[in-house]
């Protein structure tokens, strides 16, 4: 897959992420707050005047204080407004805690976060305050494990599973493959939904098409929706909505009122795809 390109620092006062060999995004550094290499990846937190704190893994932006709401609201709320009774929720990846923060807005019984890299959790707890609050919530369980292995061995079943993984390189690669999704289906309750981040419709179109082809074979409903995410490559992002029973446009509840981006009009519109993506997804 054509992933976000490895960062190549050319100016020590900037953090640059290349999206093609000749283009990308840069952040003027106010300061470096954290930089280390964990067992799995290079972890950095920088501060930028406009975006605030920015978390990068292997030089690729994961989240920023200023624009995190686009991605996290659009990852989480479409499934919640579509599911008849979401109670047991799983997040794979998501160590920055943004997805968990959105999930805990609902009256659920249980949210399990499975993150492979405990260092991402420690760093995010320190620099992104919403994670600390979400982990202290009594409905939350944190598991430090490889999502692939967790899914192979768990006996638990979930109503919604969110795949909040990094792009398909390093420890995330297997979270983007057919076998993983096959196993994941065993962990879904009746009327279960999987939502997975799927990449940039502009830069990662080939991999989105590959994913679409195998996901359509596994799930009766396999469709994509889109959202702006200002700091991700291309500025807009694709998500896969997967289920055997639940249609995303059959709304079951209102979203929380305090959200910054998501509402039911946005929900409806997000599943309308541009012409170059029209042959993706199925049947909604
Ligand atoms: N929204 C982000 C994006 O698309 O850029 C993803 C955010 S989140 C920080 C991604 C997390 O997935 C990372 O913390 C990484 O450690 C975790 N991760 C990668 N591979 C994993 C695996 N196999 N199992 C569980 N977590 C994994």
PDB file of C-alpha atoms and ligand atoms in Angstrom:
ATOM      1  CA  UNK A   1       0.000   0.000   0.000  1.00  0.00           C
ATOM      2  CA  UNK A   2       1.037   3.540  -0.635  1.00  0.00           C
ATOM      3  CA  UNK A   3       1.317   4.761   2.960  1.00  0.00           C
ATOM      4  CA  UNK A   4       2.149   8.100   4.416  1.00  0.00           C
ATOM      5  CA  UNK A   5       5.837   8.584   3.604  1.00  0.00           C
ATOM      6  CA  UNK A   6       8.596   8.418   6.164  1.00  0.00           C
ATOM      7  CA  UNK A   7       9.373  11.807   7.561  1.00  0.00           C
ATOM      8  CA  UNK A   8      12.570  13.413   6.220  1.00  0.00           C
ATOM      9  CA  UNK A   9      13.737  16.269   8.380  1.00  0.00           C
ATOM     10  CA  UNK A  10      15.256  19.065   6.315  1.00  0.00           C
ATOM     11  CA  UNK A  11      14.954  21.920   8.756  1.00  0.00           C
ATOM     12  CA  UNK A  12      15.392  21.380  12.507  1.00  0.00           C
ATOM     13  CA  UNK A  13      12.792  24.046  13.255  1.00  0.00           C
ATOM     14  CA  UNK A  14      10.129  22.047  11.360  1.00  0.00           C
ATOM     15  CA  UNK A  15       8.578  18.602  11.478  1.00  0.00           C
ATOM     16  CA  UNK A  16       7.760  17.449   7.943  1.00  0.00           C
ATOM     17  CA  UNK A  17       5.626  14.543   6.785  1.00  0.00           C
ATOM     18  CA  UNK A  18       5.937  13.708   3.107  1.00  0.00           C
ATOM     19  CA  UNK A  19       2.760  12.505   1.402  1.00  0.00           C
ATOM     20  CA  UNK A  20       4.416  12.120  -1.984  1.00  0.00           C
ATOM     21  CA  UNK A  21       8.109  12.572  -2.838  1.00  0.00           C
ATOM     22  CA  UNK A  22       7.434  16.249  -3.545  1.00  0.00           C
ATOM     23  CA  UNK A  23       4.583  17.286  -1.247  1.00  0.00           C
ATOM     24  CA  UNK A  24       3.345  16.988   2.296  1.00  0.00           C
ATOM     25  CA  UNK A  25       2.608  18.826   5.523  1.00  0.00           C
ATOM     26  CA  UNK A  26       4.914  20.661   7.886  1.00  0.00           C
ATOM     27  CA  UNK A  27       4.662  21.932  11.442  1.00  0.00           C
ATOM     28  CA  UNK A  28       6.839  24.729  12.768  1.00  0.00           C
ATOM     29  CA  UNK A  29       8.177  23.466  16.069  1.00  0.00           C
ATOM     30  CA  UNK A  30       7.362  25.552  19.089  1.00  0.00           C
ATOM     31  CA  UNK A  31       9.089  22.839  21.053  1.00  0.00           C
ATOM     32  CA  UNK A  32       9.709  19.126  21.184  1.00  0.00           C
ATOM     33  CA  UNK A  33       7.847  17.749  24.204  1.00  0.00           C
ATOM     34  CA  UNK A  34       8.809  14.086  23.845  1.00  0.00           C
ATOM     35  CA  UNK A  35      10.946  11.948  21.561  1.00  0.00           C
ATOM     36  CA  UNK A  36      11.923   8.311  22.070  1.00  0.00           C
ATOM     37  CA  UNK A  37      11.903   4.940  20.375  1.00  0.00           C
ATOM     38  CA  UNK A  38       9.726   2.222  21.878  1.00  0.00           C
ATOM     39  CA  UNK A  39       9.867  -1.488  21.172  1.00  0.00           C
ATOM     40  CA  UNK A  40       7.602  -0.827  18.161  1.00  0.00           C
ATOM     41  CA  UNK A  41       8.074   2.697  16.826  1.00  0.00           C
ATOM     42  CA  UNK A  42       9.491   6.196  17.123  1.00  0.00           C
ATOM     43  CA  UNK A  43       7.160   8.261  19.309  1.00  0.00           C
ATOM     44  CA  UNK A  44       7.177  12.054  19.259  1.00  0.00           C
ATOM     45  CA  UNK A  45       5.028  14.774  20.722  1.00  0.00           C
ATOM     46  CA  UNK A  46       5.644  18.262  19.387  1.00  0.00           C
ATOM     47  CA  UNK A  47       3.993  21.575  20.069  1.00  0.00           C
ATOM     48  CA  UNK A  48       2.878  23.774  17.195  1.00  0.00           C
ATOM     49  CA  UNK A  49       1.355  27.252  17.525  1.00  0.00           C
ATOM     50  CA  UNK A  50      -1.679  26.405  15.395  1.00  0.00           C
ATOM     51  CA  UNK A  51      -2.374  22.715  16.066  1.00  0.00           C
ATOM     52  CA  UNK A  52      -1.220  22.540  19.700  1.00  0.00           C
ATOM     53  CA  UNK A  53       0.189  19.182  20.702  1.00  0.00           C
ATOM     54  CA  UNK A  54       0.813  16.761  17.833  1.00  0.00           C
ATOM     55  CA  UNK A  55       1.466  13.013  18.280  1.00  0.00           C
ATOM     56  CA  UNK A  56       3.639  11.394  15.598  1.00  0.00           C
ATOM     57  CA  UNK A  57       4.527   7.705  15.267  1.00  0.00           C
ATOM     58  CA  UNK A  58       7.439   6.947  12.958  1.00  0.00           C
ATOM     59  CA  UNK A  59       7.174  10.535  11.719  1.00  0.00           C
ATOM     60  CA  UNK A  60       3.480  10.274  10.758  1.00  0.00           C
ATOM     61  CA  UNK A  61       0.812  12.458  12.362  1.00  0.00           C
ATOM     62  CA  UNK A  62      -1.619  10.427  14.456  1.00  0.00           C
ATOM     63  CA  UNK A  63      -3.534  13.161  16.188  1.00  0.00           C
ATOM     64  CA  UNK A  64      -3.393  16.849  17.049  1.00  0.00           C
ATOM     65  CA  UNK A  65      -5.148  18.788  19.765  1.00  0.00           C
ATOM     66  CA  UNK A  66      -6.770  21.136  17.275  1.00  0.00           C
ATOM     67  CA  UNK A  67      -8.214  18.773  14.679  1.00  0.00           C
ATOM     68  CA  UNK A  68      -8.587  15.428  16.509  1.00  0.00           C
ATOM     69  CA  UNK A  69     -12.376  15.824  16.697  1.00  0.00           C
ATOM     70  CA  UNK A  70     -12.863  15.286  12.961  1.00  0.00           C
ATOM     71  CA  UNK A  71     -11.270  11.852  12.939  1.00  0.00           C
ATOM     72  CA  UNK A  72     -12.425  10.600  16.338  1.00  0.00           C
ATOM     73  CA  UNK A  73     -16.028  11.759  16.025  1.00  0.00           C
ATOM     74  CA  UNK A  74     -16.286  10.291  12.528  1.00  0.00           C
ATOM     75  CA  UNK A  75     -14.671   7.014  13.545  1.00  0.00           C
ATOM     76  CA  UNK A  76     -17.055   6.477  16.450  1.00  0.00           C
ATOM     77  CA  UNK A  77     -20.452   8.142  16.033  1.00  0.00           C
ATOM     78  CA  UNK A  78     -21.674   6.683  12.709  1.00  0.00           C
ATOM     79  CA  UNK A  79     -21.682   3.186  14.250  1.00  0.00           C
ATOM     80  CA  UNK A  80     -23.262   4.388  17.501  1.00  0.00           C
ATOM     81  CA  UNK A  81     -26.191   6.128  15.825  1.00  0.00           C
ATOM     82  CA  UNK A  82     -26.822   3.038  13.642  1.00  0.00           C
ATOM     83  CA  UNK A  83     -26.578   0.210  16.208  1.00  0.00           C
ATOM     84  CA  UNK A  84     -29.796  -0.789  18.019  1.00  0.00           C
ATOM     85  CA  UNK A  85     -28.200  -1.224  21.478  1.00  0.00           C
ATOM     86  CA  UNK A  86     -24.410  -0.791  21.709  1.00  0.00           C
ATOM     87  CA  UNK A  87     -23.169  -1.979  25.118  1.00  0.00           C
ATOM     88  CA  UNK A  88     -19.843  -3.786  24.705  1.00  0.00           C
ATOM     89  CA  UNK A  89     -17.273  -1.967  22.658  1.00  0.00           C
ATOM     90  CA  UNK A  90     -13.743  -2.841  21.527  1.00  0.00           C
ATOM     91  CA  UNK A  91     -11.050  -0.523  20.194  1.00  0.00           C
ATOM     92  CA  UNK A  92      -7.960  -2.022  18.571  1.00  0.00           C
ATOM     93  CA  UNK A  93      -5.070   0.447  18.466  1.00  0.00           C
ATOM     94  CA  UNK A  94      -6.249   3.897  19.491  1.00  0.00           C
ATOM     95  CA  UNK A  95      -3.566   4.409  22.151  1.00  0.00           C
ATOM     96  CA  UNK A  96      -3.975   8.186  21.981  1.00  0.00           C
ATOM     97  CA  UNK A  97      -7.395   7.732  23.632  1.00  0.00           C
ATOM     98  CA  UNK A  98      -9.398   9.911  21.221  1.00  0.00           C
ATOM     99  CA  UNK A  99     -11.745   7.102  20.143  1.00  0.00           C
ATOM    100  CA  UNK A 100     -12.310   6.018  23.748  1.00  0.00           C
ATOM    101  CA  UNK A 101     -13.242   9.593  24.718  1.00  0.00           C
ATOM    102  CA  UNK A 102     -16.008   9.583  22.085  1.00  0.00           C
ATOM    103  CA  UNK A 103     -17.250   6.069  22.997  1.00  0.00           C
ATOM    104  CA  UNK A 104     -17.603   6.950  26.677  1.00  0.00           C
ATOM    105  CA  UNK A 105     -20.072   9.736  25.835  1.00  0.00           C
ATOM    106  CA  UNK A 106     -22.680   6.952  25.490  1.00  0.00           C
ATOM    107  CA  UNK A 107     -24.284   4.858  28.237  1.00  0.00           C
ATOM    108  CA  UNK A 108     -22.420   1.660  27.502  1.00  0.00           C
ATOM    109  CA  UNK A 109     -21.488  -1.224  29.812  1.00  0.00           C
ATOM    110  CA  UNK A 110     -17.916  -1.893  28.783  1.00  0.00           C
ATOM    111  CA  UNK A 111     -15.160  -0.493  26.573  1.00  0.00           C
ATOM    112  CA  UNK A 112     -11.975  -2.466  25.987  1.00  0.00           C
ATOM    113  CA  UNK A 113      -8.918  -0.758  24.468  1.00  0.00           C
ATOM    114  CA  UNK A 114      -6.292  -3.131  23.028  1.00  0.00           C
ATOM    115  CA  UNK A 115      -3.072  -1.273  22.248  1.00  0.00           C
ATOM    116  CA  UNK A 116       0.189  -3.009  21.376  1.00  0.00           C
ATOM    117  CA  UNK A 117       2.554  -0.293  22.584  1.00  0.00           C
ATOM    118  CA  UNK A 118       2.323   0.634  26.254  1.00  0.00           C
ATOM    119  CA  UNK A 119       4.687   3.534  25.641  1.00  0.00           C
ATOM    120  CA  UNK A 120       2.056   5.215  23.409  1.00  0.00           C
ATOM    121  CA  UNK A 121      -0.388   4.951  26.328  1.00  0.00           C
ATOM    122  CA  UNK A 122       2.114   6.404  28.806  1.00  0.00           C
ATOM    123  CA  UNK A 123       3.058   9.275  26.520  1.00  0.00           C
ATOM    124  CA  UNK A 124      -0.533  10.054  25.530  1.00  0.00           C
ATOM    125  CA  UNK A 125      -1.607  10.025  29.184  1.00  0.00           C
ATOM    126  CA  UNK A 126       0.943  12.688  29.885  1.00  0.00           C
ATOM    127  CA  UNK A 127       0.328  14.941  26.870  1.00  0.00           C
ATOM    128  CA  UNK A 128      -3.314  14.350  25.852  1.00  0.00           C
ATOM    129  CA  UNK A 129      -5.441  14.755  28.987  1.00  0.00           C
ATOM    130  CA  UNK A 130      -8.544  13.109  27.551  1.00  0.00           C
ATOM    131  CA  UNK A 131      -6.815   9.688  27.704  1.00  0.00           C
ATOM    132  CA  UNK A 132      -6.211   9.814  31.462  1.00  0.00           C
ATOM    133  CA  UNK A 133      -9.888  10.633  32.073  1.00  0.00           C
ATOM    134  CA  UNK A 134     -11.065   7.826  29.761  1.00  0.00           C
ATOM    135  CA  UNK A 135      -8.805   5.242  31.387  1.00  0.00           C
ATOM    136  CA  UNK A 136     -10.079   6.216  34.839  1.00  0.00           C
ATOM    137  CA  UNK A 137     -13.664   5.556  33.743  1.00  0.00           C
ATOM    138  CA  UNK A 138     -14.870   2.383  35.467  1.00  0.00           C
ATOM    139  CA  UNK A 139     -16.321   1.029  32.195  1.00  0.00           C
ATOM    140  CA  UNK A 140     -12.867   0.988  30.557  1.00  0.00           C
ATOM    141  CA  UNK A 141     -10.428  -1.912  30.435  1.00  0.00           C
ATOM    142  CA  UNK A 142      -6.954  -1.383  28.989  1.00  0.00           C
ATOM    143  CA  UNK A 143      -5.193  -4.411  27.483  1.00  0.00           C
ATOM    144  CA  UNK A 144      -1.608  -4.152  26.249  1.00  0.00           C
ATOM    145  CA  UNK A 145      -1.494  -6.737  23.467  1.00  0.00           C
ATOM    146  CA  UNK A 146      -1.300  -7.224  19.741  1.00  0.00           C
ATOM    147  CA  UNK A 147      -4.842  -6.772  18.407  1.00  0.00           C
ATOM    148  CA  UNK A 148      -4.402  -9.757  16.099  1.00  0.00           C
ATOM    149  CA  UNK A 149      -3.475 -12.056  18.987  1.00  0.00           C
ATOM    150  CA  UNK A 150      -6.168 -10.613  21.243  1.00  0.00           C
ATOM    151  CA  UNK A 151      -8.829 -11.376  18.644  1.00  0.00           C
ATOM    152  CA  UNK A 152      -7.511 -14.910  18.155  1.00  0.00           C
ATOM    153  CA  UNK A 153      -7.712 -15.782  21.848  1.00  0.00           C
ATOM    154  CA  UNK A 154     -10.550 -13.722  23.361  1.00  0.00           C
ATOM    155  CA  UNK A 155     -13.851 -15.386  24.233  1.00  0.00           C
ATOM    156  CA  UNK A 156     -15.596 -12.008  24.521  1.00  0.00           C
ATOM    157  CA  UNK A 157     -18.121 -10.706  22.042  1.00  0.00           C
ATOM    158  CA  UNK A 158     -18.691  -7.093  21.140  1.00  0.00           C
ATOM    159  CA  UNK A 159     -21.430  -4.939  19.646  1.00  0.00           C
ATOM    160  CA  UNK A 160     -19.049  -2.529  17.927  1.00  0.00           C
ATOM    161  CA  UNK A 161     -15.356  -2.941  17.133  1.00  0.00           C
ATOM    162  CA  UNK A 162     -13.295   0.066  16.062  1.00  0.00           C
ATOM    163  CA  UNK A 163      -9.986  -0.523  14.278  1.00  0.00           C
ATOM    164  CA  UNK A 164      -8.106   2.665  15.133  1.00  0.00           C
ATOM    165  CA  UNK A 165      -4.804   1.452  13.768  1.00  0.00           C
ATOM    166  CA  UNK A 166      -1.851   3.226  12.298  1.00  0.00           C
ATOM    167  CA  UNK A 167      -1.295   2.869   8.545  1.00  0.00           C
ATOM    168  CA  UNK A 168      -0.372  -0.613   7.240  1.00  0.00           C
ATOM    169  CA  UNK A 169       3.302  -0.704   8.121  1.00  0.00           C
ATOM    170  CA  UNK A 170       5.120  -2.106  11.166  1.00  0.00           C
ATOM    171  CA  UNK A 171       2.917  -3.553  13.924  1.00  0.00           C
ATOM    172  CA  UNK A 172      -0.257  -2.380  12.188  1.00  0.00           C
ATOM    173  CA  UNK A 173       0.246  -4.295   8.953  1.00  0.00           C
ATOM    174  CA  UNK A 174      -1.667  -7.409  10.009  1.00  0.00           C
ATOM    175  CA  UNK A 175      -4.629  -5.294  11.167  1.00  0.00           C
ATOM    176  CA  UNK A 176      -5.293  -4.543   7.508  1.00  0.00           C
ATOM    177  CA  UNK A 177      -5.410  -8.140   6.250  1.00  0.00           C
ATOM    178  CA  UNK A 178      -8.190 -10.627   5.418  1.00  0.00           C
ATOM    179  CA  UNK A 179      -7.347 -13.162   8.161  1.00  0.00           C
ATOM    180  CA  UNK A 180      -7.719 -10.551  10.856  1.00  0.00           C
ATOM    181  CA  UNK A 181     -11.192  -9.549   9.659  1.00  0.00           C
ATOM    182  CA  UNK A 182     -12.234 -13.195   9.369  1.00  0.00           C
ATOM    183  CA  UNK A 183     -11.305 -13.765  13.023  1.00  0.00           C
ATOM    184  CA  UNK A 184     -12.907 -10.496  14.040  1.00  0.00           C
ATOM    185  CA  UNK A 185     -16.294 -11.691  12.799  1.00  0.00           C
ATOM    186  CA  UNK A 186     -16.278 -14.403  15.484  1.00  0.00           C
ATOM    187  CA  UNK A 187     -16.102 -11.700  18.155  1.00  0.00           C
ATOM    188  CA  UNK A 188     -19.176  -9.835  16.977  1.00  0.00           C
ATOM    189  CA  UNK A 189     -22.579 -10.106  18.627  1.00  0.00           C
ATOM    190  CA  UNK A 190     -25.640 -10.337  16.450  1.00  0.00           C
ATOM    191  CA  UNK A 191     -26.130  -6.908  14.858  1.00  0.00           C
ATOM    192  CA  UNK A 192     -22.425  -6.262  15.376  1.00  0.00           C
ATOM    193  CA  UNK A 193     -20.571  -3.528  13.503  1.00  0.00           C
ATOM    194  CA  UNK A 194     -16.885  -3.076  12.665  1.00  0.00           C
ATOM    195  CA  UNK A 195     -15.582   0.359  11.730  1.00  0.00           C
ATOM    196  CA  UNK A 196     -12.057   0.610  10.443  1.00  0.00           C
ATOM    197  CA  UNK A 197      -9.944   3.539   9.374  1.00  0.00           C
ATOM    198  CA  UNK A 198      -9.101   2.863   5.733  1.00  0.00           C
ATOM    199  CA  UNK A 199      -6.741   5.601   4.563  1.00  0.00           C
ATOM    200  CA  UNK A 200      -6.714   8.564   2.243  1.00  0.00           C
ATOM    201  CA  UNK A 201      -9.086   8.320  -0.731  1.00  0.00           C
ATOM    202  CA  UNK A 202      -6.560  10.350  -2.705  1.00  0.00           C
ATOM    203  CA  UNK A 203      -3.212   8.759  -1.780  1.00  0.00           C
ATOM    204  CA  UNK A 204      -4.283   5.239  -0.775  1.00  0.00           C
ATOM    205  CA  UNK A 205      -6.933   4.460  -3.369  1.00  0.00           C
ATOM    206  CA  UNK A 206      -5.365   1.168  -4.455  1.00  0.00           C
ATOM    207  CA  UNK A 207      -5.284  -0.191  -0.946  1.00  0.00           C
ATOM    208  CA  UNK A 208      -8.860   0.988  -0.319  1.00  0.00           C
ATOM    209  CA  UNK A 209      -9.936  -0.908  -3.439  1.00  0.00           C
ATOM    210  CA  UNK A 210      -8.068  -4.039  -2.301  1.00  0.00           C
ATOM    211  CA  UNK A 211      -9.703  -3.807   1.089  1.00  0.00           C
ATOM    212  CA  UNK A 212     -13.111  -3.272  -0.452  1.00  0.00           C
ATOM    213  CA  UNK A 213     -12.718  -6.445  -2.521  1.00  0.00           C
ATOM    214  CA  UNK A 214     -12.014  -8.745   0.439  1.00  0.00           C
ATOM    215  CA  UNK A 215     -14.365  -6.996   2.891  1.00  0.00           C
ATOM    216  CA  UNK A 216     -17.323  -7.363   0.527  1.00  0.00           C
ATOM    217  CA  UNK A 217     -16.734 -11.125   0.570  1.00  0.00           C
ATOM    218  CA  UNK A 218     -16.743 -11.222   4.385  1.00  0.00           C
ATOM    219  CA  UNK A 219     -19.598  -8.859   5.308  1.00  0.00           C
ATOM    220  CA  UNK A 220     -23.085  -8.489   3.831  1.00  0.00           C
ATOM    221  CA  UNK A 221     -22.841  -4.737   4.349  1.00  0.00           C
ATOM    222  CA  UNK A 222     -19.411  -3.353   3.521  1.00  0.00           C
ATOM    223  CA  UNK A 223     -19.372   0.302   2.632  1.00  0.00           C
ATOM    224  CA  UNK A 224     -17.102   3.292   2.946  1.00  0.00           C
ATOM    225  CA  UNK A 225     -17.702   6.773   4.229  1.00  0.00           C
ATOM    226  CA  UNK A 226     -15.532   9.868   4.289  1.00  0.00           C
ATOM    227  CA  UNK A 227     -14.606  12.744   6.537  1.00  0.00           C
ATOM    228  CA  UNK A 228     -12.292  15.717   6.429  1.00  0.00           C
ATOM    229  CA  UNK A 229      -9.209  15.346   8.645  1.00  0.00           C
ATOM    230  CA  UNK A 230      -7.085  18.464   8.066  1.00  0.00           C
ATOM    231  CA  UNK A 231      -3.722  16.995   9.140  1.00  0.00           C
ATOM    232  CA  UNK A 232      -3.989  13.622   7.373  1.00  0.00           C
ATOM    233  CA  UNK A 233      -2.655  13.156   3.832  1.00  0.00           C
ATOM    234  CA  UNK A 234      -4.980  14.752   1.327  1.00  0.00           C
ATOM    235  CA  UNK A 235      -7.142  16.296   4.065  1.00  0.00           C
ATOM    236  CA  UNK A 236      -9.912  13.710   3.841  1.00  0.00           C
ATOM    237  CA  UNK A 237     -10.132  10.168   5.130  1.00  0.00           C
ATOM    238  CA  UNK A 238     -12.017   6.940   4.422  1.00  0.00           C
ATOM    239  CA  UNK A 239     -13.617   4.608   6.949  1.00  0.00           C
ATOM    240  CA  UNK A 240     -15.072   1.149   6.311  1.00  0.00           C
ATOM    241  CA  UNK A 241     -18.461   0.328   7.898  1.00  0.00           C
ATOM    242  CA  UNK A 242     -18.968  -3.450   8.105  1.00  0.00           C
ATOM    243  CA  UNK A 243     -21.861  -5.536   9.341  1.00  0.00           C
ATOM    244  CA  UNK A 244     -24.043  -8.505   8.468  1.00  0.00           C
ATOM    245  CA  UNK A 245     -27.182  -6.909   9.872  1.00  0.00           C
ATOM    246  CA  UNK A 246     -26.973  -3.165  10.439  1.00  0.00           C
ATOM    247  CA  UNK A 247     -27.560  -0.598   7.731  1.00  0.00           C
ATOM    248  CA  UNK A 248     -25.732   2.644   8.507  1.00  0.00           C
ATOM    249  CA  UNK A 249     -28.428   4.950   7.222  1.00  0.00           C
ATOM    250  CA  UNK A 250     -31.128   3.381   9.374  1.00  0.00           C
ATOM    251  CA  UNK A 251     -30.733   5.752  12.328  1.00  0.00           C
ATOM    252  CA  UNK A 252     -31.453   4.439  15.836  1.00  0.00           C
ATOM    253  CA  UNK A 253     -30.503   7.369  18.093  1.00  0.00           C
ATOM    254  CA  UNK A 254     -29.379  10.981  18.182  1.00  0.00           C
ATOM    255  CA  UNK A 255     -25.686  11.659  18.722  1.00  0.00           C
ATOM    256  CA  UNK A 256     -24.523  13.648  21.777  1.00  0.00           C
ATOM    257  CA  UNK A 257     -25.259  17.367  21.379  1.00  0.00           C
ATOM    258  CA  UNK A 258     -21.845  18.612  22.400  1.00  0.00           C
ATOM    259  CA  UNK A 259     -19.980  17.236  19.363  1.00  0.00           C
ATOM    260  CA  UNK A 260     -18.018  19.675  17.205  1.00  0.00           C
ATOM    261  CA  UNK A 261     -18.406  17.984  13.804  1.00  0.00           C
ATOM    262  CA  UNK A 262     -20.755  15.020  13.695  1.00  0.00           C
ATOM    263  CA  UNK A 263     -24.526  15.362  13.375  1.00  0.00           C
ATOM    264  CA  UNK A 264     -27.154  13.350  11.510  1.00  0.00           C
ATOM    265  CA  UNK A 265     -26.918  15.486   8.358  1.00  0.00           C
ATOM    266  CA  UNK A 266     -23.168  14.868   8.278  1.00  0.00           C
ATOM    267  CA  UNK A 267     -23.840  11.163   8.846  1.00  0.00           C
ATOM    268  CA  UNK A 268     -26.124  10.981   5.831  1.00  0.00           C
ATOM    269  CA  UNK A 269     -23.751  12.972   3.645  1.00  0.00           C
ATOM    270  CA  UNK A 270     -20.629  11.034   4.674  1.00  0.00           C
ATOM    271  CA  UNK A 271     -21.876   7.877   2.946  1.00  0.00           C
ATOM    272  CA  UNK A 272     -22.272   9.704  -0.383  1.00  0.00           C
ATOM    273  CA  UNK A 273     -19.084   8.992  -2.288  1.00  0.00           C
ATOM    274  CA  UNK A 274     -17.423  10.995  -5.069  1.00  0.00           C
ATOM    275  CA  UNK A 275     -17.413   9.516  -8.570  1.00  0.00           C
ATOM    276  CA  UNK A 276     -13.886   8.116  -8.320  1.00  0.00           C
ATOM    277  CA  UNK A 277     -14.966   6.013  -5.297  1.00  0.00           C
ATOM    278  CA  UNK A 278     -18.406   5.094  -6.542  1.00  0.00           C
ATOM    279  CA  UNK A 279     -17.595   1.514  -7.425  1.00  0.00           C
ATOM    280  CA  UNK A 280     -16.601   0.860  -3.790  1.00  0.00           C
ATOM    281  CA  UNK A 281     -18.846  -0.438  -1.048  1.00  0.00           C
ATOM    282  CA  UNK A 282     -22.204  -1.922  -1.683  1.00  0.00           C
ATOM    283  CA  UNK A 283     -25.707  -1.715  -1.043  1.00  0.00           C
ATOM    284  CA  UNK A 284     -26.924   1.066   1.271  1.00  0.00           C
TER     285      UNK A 284
HETATM  286  N1  LIG B   1      -5.890   7.695  14.026  1.00  0.00           N
HETATM  287  C1  LIG B   1      -4.575   7.310  13.827  1.00  0.00           C
HETATM  288  C2  LIG B   1      -4.079   7.356  12.390  1.00  0.00           C
HETATM  289  O1  LIG B   1      -4.733   6.812  11.506  1.00  0.00           O
HETATM  290  O2  LIG B   1      -3.066   7.960  12.172  1.00  0.00           O
HETATM  291  C3  LIG B   1      -4.270   6.044  14.551  1.00  0.00           C
HETATM  292  C4  LIG B   1      -4.067   6.416  15.975  1.00  0.00           C
HETATM  293  S1  LIG B   1      -3.538   5.311  17.140  1.00  0.00           S
HETATM  294  C5  LIG B   1      -2.238   6.213  17.875  1.00  0.00           C
HETATM  295  C6  LIG B   1      -2.784   3.918  16.325  1.00  0.00           C
HETATM  296  C7  LIG B   1      -2.265   2.932  17.352  1.00  0.00           C
HETATM  297  O3  LIG B   1      -2.335   1.609  16.846  1.00  0.00           O
HETATM  298  C8  LIG B   1      -0.808   3.160  17.748  1.00  0.00           C
HETATM  299  O4  LIG B   1      -0.736   3.611  19.065  1.00  0.00           O
HETATM  300  C9  LIG B   1      -0.155   1.787  17.571  1.00  0.00           C
HETATM  301  O5  LIG B   1       0.770   1.471  18.589  1.00  0.00           O
HETATM  302  C10 LIG B   1      -1.383   0.891  17.602  1.00  0.00           C
HETATM  303  N2  LIG B   1      -1.164  -0.409  16.965  1.00  0.00           N
HETATM  304  C11 LIG B   1      -0.438  -0.654  15.844  1.00  0.00           C
HETATM  305  N3  LIG B   1      -0.454  -1.971  15.563  1.00  0.00           N
HETATM  306  C12 LIG B   1      -1.220  -2.565  16.530  1.00  0.00           C
HETATM  307  C13 LIG B   1      -1.591  -3.910  16.786  1.00  0.00           C
HETATM  308  N4  LIG B   1      -1.181  -4.913  15.971  1.00  0.00           N
HETATM  309  N5  LIG B   1      -2.382  -4.154  17.856  1.00  0.00           N
HETATM  310  C14 LIG B   1      -2.797  -3.162  18.670  1.00  0.00           C
HETATM  311  N6  LIG B   1      -2.446  -1.873  18.490  1.00  0.00           N
HETATM  312  C15 LIG B   1      -1.675  -1.568  17.424  1.00  0.00           C
END
